mmCIF file of C-alpha atoms in Angstrom:
data_model
loop_
_atom_site.group_PDB
_atom_site.id
_atom_site.type_symbol
_atom_site.label_atom_id
_atom_site.label_comp_id
_atom_site.label_asym_id
_atom_site.label_seq_id
_atom_site.Cartn_x
_atom_site.Cartn_y
_atom_site.Cartn_z
ATOM 1 C CA GLN A 29 0.000 0.000 0.000
ATOM 2 C CA VAL A 30 1.276 3.440 -0.923
ATOM 3 C CA GLN A 31 1.714 5.836 1.965
ATOM 4 C CA LEU A 32 2.202 9.549 1.561
ATOM 5 C CA VAL A 33 3.075 11.705 4.565
ATOM 6 C CA GLU A 34 3.234 15.467 4.063
ATOM 7 C CA SER A 35 4.868 18.102 6.216
ATOM 8 C CA GLY A 36 6.072 21.670 5.944
ATOM 9 C CA GLY A 37 2.862 23.646 5.795
ATOM 10 C CA GLY A 38 2.284 26.711 7.911
ATOM 11 C CA SER A 39 1.487 30.407 7.917
ATOM 12 C CA VAL A 40 3.526 32.914 5.979
ATOM 13 C CA GLN A 41 3.161 36.473 4.746
ATOM 14 C CA ALA A 42 2.632 37.225 1.106
ATOM 15 C CA GLY A 43 5.929 37.178 -0.758
ATOM 16 C CA GLY A 44 7.384 34.584 1.561
ATOM 17 C CA SER A 45 8.429 30.990 0.953
ATOM 18 C CA LEU A 46 7.622 27.519 2.222
ATOM 19 C CA ARG A 47 8.830 24.055 1.315
ATOM 20 C CA LEU A 48 6.491 21.114 1.521
ATOM 21 C CA SER A 49 7.780 17.563 1.882
ATOM 22 C CA CYS A 50 6.111 14.231 1.214
ATOM 23 C CA VAL A 51 7.701 10.962 2.265
ATOM 24 C CA VAL A 52 6.577 8.187 -0.059
ATOM 25 C CA SER A 53 6.570 4.464 0.680
ATOM 26 C CA GLY A 54 5.070 1.367 -0.889
ATOM 27 C CA TYR A 55 5.381 2.199 -4.574
ATOM 28 C CA ARG A 56 2.873 0.249 -6.630
ATOM 29 C CA TYR A 57 4.216 1.076 -10.095
ATOM 30 C CA LYS A 58 7.759 1.264 -11.400
ATOM 31 C CA SER A 59 6.786 4.141 -13.660
ATOM 32 C CA HIS A 60 4.466 6.506 -11.874
ATOM 33 C CA CYS A 61 3.373 10.045 -11.203
ATOM 34 C CA LEU A 62 3.961 12.004 -8.027
ATOM 35 C CA GLY A 63 2.609 15.443 -7.473
ATOM 36 C CA TRP A 64 0.879 18.119 -5.463
ATOM 37 C CA PHE A 65 -2.724 19.209 -5.509
ATOM 38 C CA ARG A 66 -4.445 21.843 -3.425
ATOM 39 C CA GLN A 67 -7.941 22.607 -2.274
ATOM 40 C CA ALA A 68 -9.063 25.976 -0.995
ATOM 41 C CA LEU A 69 -12.227 26.486 1.017
ATOM 42 C CA GLU A 70 -15.359 25.944 -1.073
ATOM 43 C CA LYS A 71 -13.309 25.186 -4.155
ATOM 44 C CA GLU A 72 -12.501 22.015 -6.030
ATOM 45 C CA ARG A 73 -9.174 20.258 -5.639
ATOM 46 C CA GLU A 74 -6.780 21.433 -8.337
ATOM 47 C CA GLU A 75 -3.486 20.297 -9.737
ATOM 48 C CA VAL A 76 -0.439 22.300 -8.683
ATOM 49 C CA ALA A 77 2.595 20.392 -9.956
ATOM 50 C CA LEU A 78 3.141 16.879 -11.294
ATOM 51 C CA LEU A 79 6.325 14.892 -11.769
ATOM 52 C CA ASP A 80 6.154 11.893 -14.112
ATOM 53 C CA THR A 81 9.028 9.419 -13.856
ATOM 54 C CA SER A 82 8.853 8.838 -17.608
ATOM 55 C CA GLY A 83 7.819 12.254 -18.812
ATOM 56 C CA PRO A 84 7.853 15.987 -18.260
ATOM 57 C CA THR A 85 7.148 17.969 -15.141
ATOM 58 C CA THR A 86 4.024 20.110 -15.340
ATOM 59 C CA TYR A 87 2.809 23.100 -13.380
ATOM 60 C CA ALA A 88 -0.471 24.925 -13.089
ATOM 61 C CA ASP A 89 -0.314 28.277 -14.861
ATOM 62 C CA SER A 90 -1.002 30.031 -11.556
ATOM 63 C CA VAL A 91 2.227 28.745 -9.980
ATOM 64 C CA LYS A 92 4.629 28.671 -12.920
ATOM 65 C CA GLY A 93 7.844 30.501 -12.134
ATOM 66 C CA ARG A 94 7.082 30.505 -8.390
ATOM 67 C CA PHE A 95 6.809 26.838 -7.394
ATOM 68 C CA THR A 96 9.295 24.034 -8.039
ATOM 69 C CA ILE A 97 8.611 20.320 -7.664
ATOM 70 C CA SER A 98 11.509 17.948 -7.058
ATOM 71 C CA LYS A 99 12.264 14.490 -5.717
ATOM 72 C CA ASP A 100 15.094 13.029 -3.678
ATOM 73 C CA ASN A 101 15.128 9.358 -4.637
ATOM 74 C CA ALA A 102 17.570 8.432 -1.875
ATOM 75 C CA LYS A 103 15.148 9.792 0.708
ATOM 76 C CA ASN A 104 11.953 8.764 -1.120
ATOM 77 C CA THR A 105 10.782 12.302 -0.595
ATOM 78 C CA LEU A 106 8.890 14.645 -2.864
ATOM 79 C CA TYR A 107 9.231 18.390 -2.373
ATOM 80 C CA LEU A 108 7.364 21.494 -3.382
ATOM 81 C CA GLN A 109 9.356 24.695 -3.035
ATOM 82 C CA MET A 110 6.935 27.604 -2.978
ATOM 83 C CA ASP A 111 8.329 31.109 -3.450
ATOM 84 C CA SER A 112 6.681 34.495 -3.871
ATOM 85 C CA LEU A 113 3.587 33.163 -2.169
ATOM 86 C CA LYS A 114 0.295 34.922 -2.740
ATOM 87 C CA ILE A 115 -2.867 35.061 -0.665
ATOM 88 C CA ASP A 116 -4.569 32.988 -3.374
ATOM 89 C CA ASP A 117 -2.121 30.157 -2.625
ATOM 90 C CA THR A 118 -3.872 29.572 0.697
ATOM 91 C CA ALA A 119 -5.188 26.005 0.658
ATOM 92 C CA MET A 120 -4.764 22.497 1.946
ATOM 93 C CA TYR A 121 -1.977 20.897 -0.073
ATOM 94 C CA TYR A 122 -2.070 17.192 -0.828
ATOM 95 C CA CYS A 123 0.660 14.869 -2.004
ATOM 96 C CA ALA A 124 -0.607 12.511 -4.698
ATOM 97 C CA TYR A 125 0.466 9.288 -6.395
ATOM 98 C CA GLY A 126 -0.773 7.417 -9.430
ATOM 99 C CA ARG A 127 0.152 5.417 -12.483
ATOM 100 C CA TRP A 128 -0.268 8.414 -14.801
ATOM 101 C CA CYS A 129 -0.204 12.146 -14.385
ATOM 102 C CA SER A 130 -3.855 12.949 -14.737
ATOM 103 C CA ARG A 131 -6.435 13.736 -12.077
ATOM 104 C CA ASP A 132 -8.443 10.601 -12.850
ATOM 105 C CA ASP A 133 -5.386 8.355 -12.517
ATOM 106 C CA ILE A 134 -4.359 9.524 -9.055
ATOM 107 C CA THR A 135 -5.000 6.597 -6.724
ATOM 108 C CA ASP A 136 -3.397 7.615 -3.440
ATOM 109 C CA TRP A 137 -3.455 10.795 -1.377
ATOM 110 C CA GLY A 138 -1.679 12.099 1.670
ATOM 111 C CA GLN A 139 -3.546 13.564 4.616
ATOM 112 C CA GLY A 140 -2.804 17.134 3.557
ATOM 113 C CA THR A 141 -0.873 20.037 5.015
ATOM 114 C CA GLN A 142 -2.326 23.516 5.411
ATOM 115 C CA VAL A 143 -0.692 26.547 3.826
ATOM 116 C CA THR A 144 -1.984 29.956 4.850
ATOM 117 C CA VAL A 145 -0.706 33.132 3.213
ATOM 118 C CA SER A 146 -1.628 36.467 4.763
ATOM 119 C CA SER A 147 -1.132 40.069 3.729
#
């Protein structure tokens, strides 16, 4: 069973930075997708950044140039470096795993970590 454990959320002022971490265990697929989604209050969960082991890395237009997804294979940890944070980035952030990098193919989710950006 795949387990995803996030950490690193918190409160920060606009313009600040945070780094989220997700420790991954129990890989089900050799080739797979790891990524980050977020869900703000009263909004649908949306893709933030996806890292495909056999393909390109993709970012939501709203975070391009500000967020960076990366993975440390030795530590089995996925990261999301978030810079120049905006109030609109406030949301619960979820680590995600699946066979392919599409919303419908995500099969496993972490418990989420809250990011709050204030003015």
